[in-house]
Each structure stands twice: as structure tokens, then as C-alpha cells.
PDB file of C-alpha atoms and ligand atoms in Angstrom:
ATOM      1  CA  MET M1260     -25.739 -54.740  13.800  1.00 50.00           C
ATOM      2  CA  GLY M1261     -27.811 -52.482  11.547  1.00 59.00           C
ATOM      3  CA  LYS M1262     -25.087 -52.407   8.944  1.00 73.00           C
ATOM      4  CA  ILE M1263     -25.837 -52.166   5.271  1.00 87.00           C
ATOM      5  CA  ILE M1264     -24.954 -55.421   3.566  1.00 95.00           C
ATOM      6  CA  GLN M1265     -23.215 -55.031   0.245  1.00 97.00           C
ATOM      7  CA  ILE M1266     -23.138 -57.508  -2.612  1.00 98.00           C
ATOM      8  CA  ALA M1267     -20.039 -57.824  -4.762  1.00 98.00           C
ATOM      9  CA  PRO M1268     -20.600 -60.082  -7.772  1.00 98.00           C
ATOM     10  CA  SER M1269     -17.395 -61.831  -8.795  1.00 98.00           C
ATOM     11  CA  LEU M1270     -16.531 -61.444 -12.465  1.00 98.00           C
ATOM     12  CA  LEU M1271     -14.780 -64.809 -12.415  1.00 98.00           C
ATOM     13  CA  ALA M1272     -18.138 -66.504 -12.843  1.00 98.00           C
ATOM     14  CA  ALA M1273     -19.390 -64.172 -15.599  1.00 98.00           C
ATOM     15  CA  ASP M1274     -19.855 -65.194 -19.202  1.00 97.00           C
ATOM     16  CA  LEU M1275     -16.782 -63.502 -20.621  1.00 95.00           C
ATOM     17  CA  TRP M1276     -18.236 -63.533 -24.106  1.00 97.00           C
ATOM     18  CA  LYS M1277     -20.759 -61.000 -22.830  1.00 97.00           C
ATOM     19  CA  ILE M1278     -18.692 -59.214 -20.261  1.00 96.00           C
ATOM     20  CA  GLY M1279     -19.998 -55.679 -20.871  1.00 97.00           C
ATOM     21  CA  GLU M1280     -23.586 -56.804 -20.866  1.00 97.00           C
ATOM     22  CA  GLN M1281     -23.118 -58.821 -17.684  1.00 97.00           C
ATOM     23  CA  VAL M1282     -21.414 -56.007 -15.801  1.00 98.00           C
ATOM     24  CA  LYS M1283     -24.225 -53.665 -16.802  1.00 98.00           C
ATOM     25  CA  LYS M1284     -26.758 -56.194 -15.559  1.00 97.00           C
ATOM     26  CA  VAL M1285     -25.284 -56.408 -12.079  1.00 98.00           C
ATOM     27  CA  GLU M1286     -24.828 -52.648 -11.931  1.00 97.00           C
ATOM     28  CA  ASP M1287     -28.474 -52.037 -12.916  1.00 97.00           C
ATOM     29  CA  ALA M1288     -29.630 -54.630 -10.390  1.00 97.00           C
ATOM     30  CA  GLY M1289     -28.010 -52.668  -7.573  1.00 96.00           C
ATOM     31  CA  ALA M1290     -24.803 -54.575  -6.937  1.00 98.00           C
ATOM     32  CA  ASP M1291     -22.604 -52.449  -4.701  1.00 98.00           C
ATOM     33  CA  MET M1292     -19.249 -53.229  -6.278  1.00 98.00           C
ATOM     34  CA  LEU M1293     -17.730 -55.497  -8.888  1.00 98.00           C
ATOM     35  CA  HIS M1294     -15.238 -58.035  -7.541  1.00 99.00           C
ATOM     36  CA  ILE M1295     -12.377 -58.716  -9.953  1.00 98.00           C
ATOM     37  CA  ASP M1296     -10.142 -61.695  -9.146  1.00 98.00           C
ATOM     38  CA  VAL M1297      -6.566 -61.343 -10.326  1.00 98.00           C
ATOM     39  CA  MET M1298      -4.542 -64.590 -10.237  1.00 98.00           C
ATOM     40  CA  ASP M1299      -0.929 -65.063 -11.236  1.00 98.00           C
ATOM     41  CA  GLY M1300      -0.536 -68.846 -11.406  1.00 98.00           C
ATOM     42  CA  GLN M1301       1.974 -68.586  -8.533  1.00 98.00           C
ATOM     43  CA  PHE M1302       0.188 -67.446  -5.409  1.00 98.00           C
ATOM     44  CA  VAL M1303      -2.739 -69.578  -6.544  1.00 98.00           C
ATOM     45  CA  PRO M1304      -2.764 -72.458  -9.042  1.00 98.00           C
ATOM     46  CA  ASN M1305      -4.809 -70.581 -11.625  1.00 98.00           C
ATOM     47  CA  ILE M1306      -4.562 -67.592 -13.968  1.00 98.00           C
ATOM     48  CA  SER M1307      -7.442 -65.199 -14.477  1.00 98.00           C
ATOM     49  CA  PHE M1308      -7.577 -61.479 -15.280  1.00 96.00           C
ATOM     50  CA  GLY M1309      -5.030 -58.710 -15.453  1.00 97.00           C
ATOM     51  CA  LEU M1310      -4.796 -54.970 -15.967  1.00 98.00           C
ATOM     52  CA  PRO M1311      -6.576 -54.640 -19.343  1.00 98.00           C
ATOM     53  CA  ILE M1312      -9.849 -55.993 -17.962  1.00 98.00           C
ATOM     54  CA  VAL M1313      -9.816 -53.437 -15.157  1.00 98.00           C
ATOM     55  CA  GLN M1314      -9.049 -50.648 -17.639  1.00 98.00           C
ATOM     56  CA  SER M1315     -11.792 -51.668 -20.000  1.00 98.00           C
ATOM     57  CA  ILE M1316     -14.446 -51.978 -17.307  1.00 98.00           C
ATOM     58  CA  ARG M1317     -13.352 -48.658 -15.773  1.00 98.00           C
ATOM     59  CA  LYS M1318     -13.815 -46.954 -19.139  1.00 98.00           C
ATOM     60  CA  ASN M1319     -17.300 -48.283 -19.559  1.00 98.00           C
ATOM     61  CA  SER M1320     -18.810 -48.596 -16.102  1.00 98.00           C
ATOM     62  CA  GLY M1321     -19.338 -46.445 -13.055  1.00 97.00           C
ATOM     63  CA  MET M1322     -19.236 -49.388 -10.683  1.00 98.00           C
ATOM     64  CA  LEU M1323     -16.909 -49.445  -7.737  1.00 98.00           C
ATOM     65  CA  LEU M1324     -14.140 -51.827  -8.768  1.00 98.00           C
ATOM     66  CA  ASP M1325     -12.981 -54.177  -6.029  1.00 99.00           C
ATOM     67  CA  VAL M1326      -9.755 -55.816  -7.191  1.00 99.00           C
ATOM     68  CA  HIS M1327      -8.711 -58.958  -5.304  1.00 99.00           C
ATOM     69  CA  LEU M1328      -5.019 -59.566  -5.951  1.00 99.00           C
ATOM     70  CA  MET M1329      -4.156 -63.233  -5.573  1.00 99.00           C
ATOM     71  CA  ILE M1330      -0.597 -62.601  -6.709  1.00 98.00           C
ATOM     72  CA  ASN M1331       2.840 -62.798  -5.155  1.00 98.00           C
ATOM     73  CA  THR M1332       4.748 -59.556  -4.479  1.00 98.00           C
ATOM     74  CA  PRO M1333       1.711 -57.340  -5.083  1.00 98.00           C
ATOM     75  CA  GLU M1334       3.924 -54.315  -4.402  1.00 98.00           C
ATOM     76  CA  ASN M1335       5.071 -54.565  -8.022  1.00 98.00           C
ATOM     77  CA  TYR M1336       1.558 -54.072  -9.394  1.00 98.00           C
ATOM     78  CA  ILE M1337      -0.441 -51.937  -6.982  1.00 98.00           C
ATOM     79  CA  GLU M1338       0.194 -48.657  -8.752  1.00 98.00           C
ATOM     80  CA  ARG M1339      -0.782 -50.048 -12.135  1.00 98.00           C
ATOM     81  CA  PHE M1340      -4.012 -51.505 -10.812  1.00 98.00           C
ATOM     82  CA  VAL M1341      -5.020 -48.241  -9.167  1.00 98.00           C
ATOM     83  CA  LYS M1342      -4.110 -46.291 -12.312  1.00 98.00           C
ATOM     84  CA  SER M1343      -6.152 -48.779 -14.315  1.00 98.00           C
ATOM     85  CA  GLY M1344      -9.196 -47.865 -12.274  1.00 98.00           C
ATOM     86  CA  ALA M1345      -9.346 -50.006  -9.142  1.00 98.00           C
ATOM     87  CA  ASP M1346     -11.218 -48.256  -6.323  1.00 98.00           C
ATOM     88  CA  LEU M1347     -10.335 -50.921  -3.806  1.00 99.00           C
ATOM     89  CA  VAL M1348      -7.234 -53.105  -3.917  1.00 99.00           C
ATOM     90  CA  THR M1349      -7.005 -56.159  -1.687  1.00 99.00           C
ATOM     91  CA  ILE M1350      -3.706 -57.937  -1.182  1.00 99.00           C
ATOM     92  CA  HIS M1351      -3.031 -61.195   0.648  1.00 99.00           C
ATOM     93  CA  VAL M1352      -1.099 -61.120   3.895  1.00 99.00           C
ATOM     94  CA  GLU M1353       0.630 -64.358   2.783  1.00 98.00           C
ATOM     95  CA  ALA M1354       1.796 -62.870  -0.530  1.00 98.00           C
ATOM     96  CA  THR M1355       4.371 -60.308   0.527  1.00 98.00           C
ATOM     97  CA  GLU M1356       6.955 -59.345   3.101  1.00 98.00           C
ATOM     98  CA  GLN M1357       5.849 -55.739   2.728  1.00 98.00           C
ATOM     99  CA  VAL M1358       2.252 -55.737   3.863  1.00 98.00           C
ATOM    100  CA  GLU M1359       2.402 -52.353   5.570  1.00 98.00           C
ATOM    101  CA  ARG M1360       4.076 -50.685   2.611  1.00 98.00           C
ATOM    102  CA  CYS M1361       1.538 -52.148   0.195  1.00 98.00           C
ATOM    103  CA  LEU M1362      -1.426 -50.940   2.230  1.00 99.00           C
ATOM    104  CA  LEU M1363       0.057 -47.476   2.657  1.00 98.00           C
ATOM    105  CA  THR M1364       0.763 -47.283  -1.081  1.00 98.00           C
ATOM    106  CA  ILE M1365      -2.812 -48.210  -1.948  1.00 99.00           C
ATOM    107  CA  ARG M1366      -4.129 -45.446   0.298  1.00 98.00           C
ATOM    108  CA  ALA M1367      -1.572 -42.917  -0.898  1.00 98.00           C
ATOM    109  CA  LEU M1368      -2.738 -43.546  -4.452  1.00 98.00           C
ATOM    110  CA  GLY M1369      -6.267 -42.658  -3.399  1.00 98.00           C
ATOM    111  CA  ALA M1370      -7.794 -46.138  -3.320  1.00 98.00           C
ATOM    112  CA  LYS M1371      -9.176 -48.156  -0.423  1.00 98.00           C
ATOM    113  CA  SER M1372      -6.909 -50.806   1.028  1.00 99.00           C
ATOM    114  CA  GLY M1373      -7.947 -54.409   1.549  1.00 99.00           C
ATOM    115  CA  LEU M1374      -6.133 -57.203   3.355  1.00 99.00           C
ATOM    116  CA  SER M1375      -7.052 -60.846   2.938  1.00 99.00           C
ATOM    117  CA  VAL M1376      -6.396 -64.113   4.734  1.00 98.00           C
ATOM    118  CA  LYS M1377      -6.590 -67.616   3.289  1.00 98.00           C
ATOM    119  CA  PRO M1378      -8.672 -70.142   5.277  1.00 98.00           C
ATOM    120  CA  ASN M1379      -5.678 -71.543   7.170  1.00 98.00           C
ATOM    121  CA  THR M1380      -4.050 -68.223   7.989  1.00 98.00           C
ATOM    122  CA  PRO M1381      -4.806 -67.080  11.521  1.00 98.00           C
ATOM    123  CA  LEU M1382      -6.269 -63.636  12.044  1.00 98.00           C
ATOM    124  CA  SER M1383      -3.389 -62.872  14.412  1.00 98.00           C
ATOM    125  CA  ASP M1384      -1.276 -62.410  11.250  1.00 98.00           C
ATOM    126  CA  ILE M1385      -3.245 -59.340  10.219  1.00 98.00           C
ATOM    127  CA  VAL M1386      -3.545 -57.695  13.638  1.00 98.00           C
ATOM    128  CA  PRO M1387      -0.370 -55.600  13.256  1.00 98.00           C
ATOM    129  CA  PHE M1388      -1.783 -54.012  10.091  1.00 98.00           C
ATOM    130  CA  LEU M1389      -5.339 -53.155  11.091  1.00 98.00           C
ATOM    131  CA  GLN M1390      -4.625 -49.443  11.226  1.00 98.00           C
ATOM    132  CA  TYR M1391      -3.809 -49.453   7.507  1.00 98.00           C
ATOM    133  CA  VAL M1392      -6.812 -51.501   6.420  1.00 98.00           C
ATOM    134  CA  ASP M1393     -10.147 -50.310   4.983  1.00 98.00           C
ATOM    135  CA  LEU M1394     -11.457 -53.795   4.248  1.00 98.00           C
ATOM    136  CA  LEU M1395     -10.655 -57.170   5.755  1.00 99.00           C
ATOM    137  CA  LEU M1396     -11.346 -60.134   3.472  1.00 99.00           C
ATOM    138  CA  VAL M1397     -11.846 -63.491   5.128  1.00 99.00           C
ATOM    139  CA  MET M1398     -11.582 -66.157   2.417  1.00 99.00           C
ATOM    140  CA  THR M1399     -14.233 -68.808   2.888  1.00 99.00           C
ATOM    141  CA  VAL M1400     -12.713 -71.171   0.280  1.00 98.00           C
ATOM    142  CA  GLU M1401      -9.106 -71.806  -0.759  1.00 98.00           C
ATOM    143  CA  PRO M1402      -8.429 -69.026  -3.257  1.00 98.00           C
ATOM    144  CA  GLY M1403      -7.950 -70.000  -6.886  1.00 98.00           C
ATOM    145  CA  TYR M1404     -11.279 -71.144  -8.233  1.00 98.00           C
ATOM    146  CA  GLY M1405     -14.911 -70.117  -8.293  1.00 98.00           C
ATOM    147  CA  GLY M1406     -17.723 -72.533  -7.610  1.00 98.00           C
ATOM    148  CA  GLN M1407     -16.253 -74.197  -4.504  1.00 98.00           C
ATOM    149  CA  ALA M1408     -18.205 -75.054  -1.378  1.00 98.00           C
ATOM    150  CA  TYR M1409     -18.165 -72.692   1.598  1.00 98.00           C
ATOM    151  CA  ILE M1410     -15.862 -73.988   4.367  1.00 98.00           C
ATOM    152  CA  GLU M1411     -18.133 -74.251   7.405  1.00 98.00           C
ATOM    153  CA  ALA M1412     -15.314 -73.675   9.882  1.00 98.00           C
ATOM    154  CA  MET M1413     -14.976 -70.146   8.493  1.00 98.00           C
ATOM    155  CA  THR M1414     -18.118 -68.963  10.247  1.00 98.00           C
ATOM    156  CA  ASP M1415     -16.248 -68.858  13.555  1.00 98.00           C
ATOM    157  CA  LYS M1416     -13.410 -67.008  11.867  1.00 98.00           C
ATOM    158  CA  ILE M1417     -15.839 -64.386  10.531  1.00 98.00           C
ATOM    159  CA  ARG M1418     -17.167 -63.942  14.059  1.00 98.00           C
ATOM    160  CA  GLU M1419     -13.635 -63.608  15.360  1.00 98.00           C
ATOM    161  CA  ALA M1420     -12.833 -61.043  12.656  1.00 98.00           C
ATOM    162  CA  ARG M1421     -15.954 -59.071  13.578  1.00 98.00           C
ATOM    163  CA  THR M1422     -14.835 -58.926  17.210  1.00 98.00           C
ATOM    164  CA  LEU M1423     -11.333 -57.933  16.201  1.00 98.00           C
ATOM    165  CA  ILE M1424     -12.592 -55.074  14.044  1.00 98.00           C
ATOM    166  CA  ASP M1425     -15.069 -53.837  16.641  1.00 98.00           C
ATOM    167  CA  LYS M1426     -12.428 -53.886  19.359  1.00 98.00           C
ATOM    168  CA  SER M1427      -9.872 -52.130  17.146  1.00 97.00           C
ATOM    169  CA  GLY M1428     -12.029 -49.026  16.836  1.00 97.00           C
ATOM    170  CA  TYR M1429     -11.008 -48.675  13.171  1.00 98.00           C
ATOM    171  CA  GLU M1430     -13.559 -48.395  10.424  1.00 97.00           C
ATOM    172  CA  ILE M1431     -12.969 -51.611   8.534  1.00 98.00           C
ATOM    173  CA  LEU M1432     -15.442 -53.391   6.286  1.00 98.00           C
ATOM    174  CA  LEU M1433     -15.626 -57.156   6.696  1.00 98.00           C
ATOM    175  CA  GLN M1434     -15.809 -59.020   3.398  1.00 98.00           C
ATOM    176  CA  VAL M1435     -16.276 -62.740   2.768  1.00 98.00           C
ATOM    177  CA  ASP M1436     -15.456 -64.516  -0.476  1.00 99.00           C
ATOM    178  CA  GLY M1437     -16.039 -68.043  -1.675  1.00 98.00           C
ATOM    179  CA  GLY M1438     -19.050 -70.332  -1.786  1.00 98.00           C
ATOM    180  CA  ILE M1439     -21.510 -67.645  -0.741  1.00 98.00           C
ATOM    181  CA  VAL M1440     -24.957 -68.827  -1.780  1.00 97.00           C
ATOM    182  CA  GLN M1441     -28.547 -68.211  -0.710  1.00 94.00           C
ATOM    183  CA  HIS M1442     -28.577 -70.820   2.024  1.00 96.00           C
ATOM    184  CA  ASN M1443     -25.485 -69.575   3.901  1.00 97.00           C
ATOM    185  CA  ILE M1444     -26.047 -65.819   3.580  1.00 96.00           C
ATOM    186  CA  ALA M1445     -27.931 -65.708   6.867  1.00 95.00           C
ATOM    187  CA  GLU M1446     -25.082 -67.483   8.635  1.00 97.00           C
ATOM    188  CA  VAL M1447     -22.303 -65.198   7.379  1.00 98.00           C
ATOM    189  CA  VAL M1448     -24.284 -62.003   7.954  1.00 97.00           C
ATOM    190  CA  GLN M1449     -25.156 -63.072  11.484  1.00 96.00           C
ATOM    191  CA  ALA M1450     -21.489 -63.761  12.068  1.00 97.00           C
ATOM    192  CA  GLY M1451     -20.739 -60.177  11.081  1.00 97.00           C
ATOM    193  CA  ALA M1452     -19.897 -60.086   7.372  1.00 98.00           C
ATOM    194  CA  GLN M1453     -20.852 -56.884   5.555  1.00 97.00           C
ATOM    195  CA  VAL M1454     -19.608 -57.297   2.002  1.00 98.00           C
ATOM    196  CA  LEU M1455     -20.560 -60.562   0.360  1.00 98.00           C
ATOM    197  CA  VAL M1456     -18.667 -61.666  -2.728  1.00 98.00           C
ATOM    198  CA  ALA M1457     -20.826 -63.914  -4.856  1.00 98.00           C
ATOM    199  CA  GLY M1458     -19.683 -65.424  -8.136  1.00 98.00           C
ATOM    200  CA  THR M1459     -21.543 -68.542  -9.126  1.00 98.00           C
ATOM    201  CA  SER M1460     -24.653 -67.620  -7.151  1.00 98.00           C
ATOM    202  CA  VAL M1461     -25.011 -64.404  -9.192  1.00 98.00           C
ATOM    203  CA  PHE M1462     -23.571 -64.987 -12.653  1.00 98.00           C
ATOM    204  CA  GLY M1463     -24.528 -68.650 -12.669  1.00 97.00           C
ATOM    205  CA  ALA M1464     -28.168 -67.850 -11.900  1.00 97.00           C
ATOM    206  CA  GLN M1465     -30.871 -68.004 -14.569  1.00 96.00           C
ATOM    207  CA  ASN M1466     -31.723 -64.400 -13.878  1.00 97.00           C
ATOM    208  CA  ILE M1467     -28.801 -62.305 -12.635  1.00 97.00           C
ATOM    209  CA  ALA M1468     -30.902 -59.376 -11.446  1.00 96.00           C
ATOM    210  CA  ASP M1469     -33.269 -61.626  -9.496  1.00 97.00           C
ATOM    211  CA  ALA M1470     -30.306 -63.373  -7.884  1.00 97.00           C
ATOM    212  CA  ILE M1471     -28.926 -60.066  -6.603  1.00 97.00           C
ATOM    213  CA  TYR M1472     -32.298 -58.872  -5.302  1.00 95.00           C
ATOM    214  CA  HIS M1473     -32.747 -62.181  -3.556  1.00 94.00           C
ATOM    215  CA  LEU M1474     -29.317 -62.246  -1.922  1.00 95.00           C
ATOM    216  CA  LYS M1475     -29.809 -58.659  -0.736  1.00 92.00           C
ATOM    217  CA  GLU M1476     -33.239 -59.436   0.601  1.00 92.00           C
ATOM    218  CA  ILE M1477     -32.042 -62.405   2.642  1.00 90.00           C
ATOM    219  CA  ALA M1478     -29.024 -60.444   3.878  1.00 88.00           C
ATOM    220  CA  GLN M1479     -31.078 -57.490   5.049  1.00 84.00           C
ATOM    221  CA  GLN M1480     -33.533 -59.767   6.873  1.00 87.00           C
ATOM    222  CA  GLN M1481     -30.683 -61.127   8.962  1.00 82.00           C
ATOM    223  CA  ASP M1482     -29.142 -57.804   9.716  1.00 60.00           C
ATOM    224  CA  VAL M1483     -31.518 -56.313  12.247  1.00 53.00           C
TER     225      VAL M1483
HETATM  226  C1  LIG C 263     -11.769 -67.468  -5.424  1.00 81.02           C
HETATM  227  C2  LIG C 263     -12.176 -66.052  -5.722  1.00 81.02           C
HETATM  228  C3  LIG C 263     -13.605 -65.762  -5.552  1.00 81.02           C
HETATM  229  C4  LIG C 263     -14.515 -66.538  -6.464  1.00 81.02           C
HETATM  230  C5  LIG C 263     -15.805 -66.733  -5.758  1.00 81.02           C
HETATM  231  O1  LIG C 263     -10.404 -67.562  -5.460  1.00 81.02           O
HETATM  232  O2  LIG C 263     -11.449 -65.152  -4.895  1.00 81.02           O
HETATM  233  O3  LIG C 263     -13.861 -64.369  -5.686  1.00 81.02           O
HETATM  234  O4  LIG C 263     -14.779 -65.896  -7.683  1.00 81.02           O
HETATM  235  O5  LIG C 263     -16.633 -67.517  -6.532  1.00 81.02           O
HETATM  236  P1  LIG C 263     -17.866 -68.300  -5.903  1.00 81.02           P
HETATM  237  O6  LIG C 263     -18.818 -67.281  -5.388  1.00 81.02           O
HETATM  238  O7  LIG C 263     -18.397 -69.043  -7.084  1.00 81.02           O
HETATM  239  O8  LIG C 263     -17.320 -69.184  -4.823  1.00 81.02           O
HETATM  240 ZN1  LIG C 264     -12.103 -63.031  -4.844  1.00 81.02          ZN
END
């Protein structure tokens, strides 16, 4: 182990009335990246943010922007998201026939490439693409909404993903997203997760900065 655990607050749970203030808060509190959930109402049954949010945050913040595309045919939008300021673009393996091309495009545009799997998608589906991946996102809830409960069965999948990455020899970060809260941080970190997306448990907390310090503290204690 000995890996640095990173915290990625998910904007989905932020108070959008105070978006600038809230992003600054998580940045000042030492969050490692800002997770921005993009939903198209097709790939998932919900609609969230699009390009203008990424552009606006990019203009006003130095944070690493981690854009999670929950959209069909992401190939049509990758370039615009990177040009809008995304540092990391994650697509879903279930969302396109052109996974390899998408990942190569993201890298060619100078961003980091992420590949995600929904809870019921087996990891074998992403094996052919590992060489093009900088970050593997194992969804720990059904994508579409914040505030859902962590699916316990995903802990084994995280472990399996860790083994897959280690065996591959590629440098791939392992991210988890959905229902990550104080009491399951130890479990996911022990299973091998390195980047923890946290929406409700950060932006829904009374004190956002304290919540981040706390999550980081628990994560680092596990990762010895
Ligand atoms: C779900 C999103 C998540 C969500 C996580 O579709 O991909 O990023 O914001 O929110 P919490 O941490 O509240 O489960
Ligand atoms: Zn997400």
C-alpha cells in the first residue's frame, strides 16, 4: 500500500447558489480534485451539468477538474470538455462502441483518461482498454443520483480492480464513486481505492473543511 489517498468532492451535492464559494472551500481544505458529474438524461435518468459549468470553474479555480461523463456517445463531447478545462475525463465503458478511440482522444488532447464501470458491469469489459487508461472508476452506486447508499458487494469488485491494475503493470489510479462516507472509507481504502469521490459526505456536512480533513485522516490511517 503506502499510496496517497485523494479526495474528490462531487459538485453534485454542492449548494449551487454558492458554487464559487463552495469550490473555494474544498480547494482551501486540501481536496485533491473537483469531481464534476455530467448527465445527459439518456445514459442515466437524470440531467446535471454541462460545458458552461466546467468553463466557469476553470476560469476561477486552480483545482484539478475531474469530469465524469455519464452520457451516451461521449466521443461527440470529449474535445469540448477538455477545451472547457477538464484535466481528467472519465467515460463509461457501457456508453460507447468506441472506447479505445475515446480514451486515445482524451490523452491526445492532453488530459488524463478515465474509464468507468457501473455496478453490474464486469471488470472483464475494461480489460482490453487498460493500456489507454489513467484512472479506473468503479461505481459503488448506480450512476444518476447523489446521496445513495454504498453497494456492499462493490468492495470485492474494488479488490478485484486493484489486483487487475497491479498485475497489468500500468500506472492507473483506482477511483470509487457513490455512497462514500466516513464509516466505509476504511473498507474501500483497504480494498485498494486511491481516489475517493465524496458528494453528500463533503458538501452535505455542517463544516465542509472539517469533513475533508476527517475523510483524509481516516483514509490515511488505513493506508499503511
Ligand atoms: C452518481 C455520481 C456521484 C455522486 C456521488 O451518479 O457519479 O459522483 O455525486 O454522490 P454521493 O457521494 O452523495 O454518493
Ligand atoms: Zn461521479
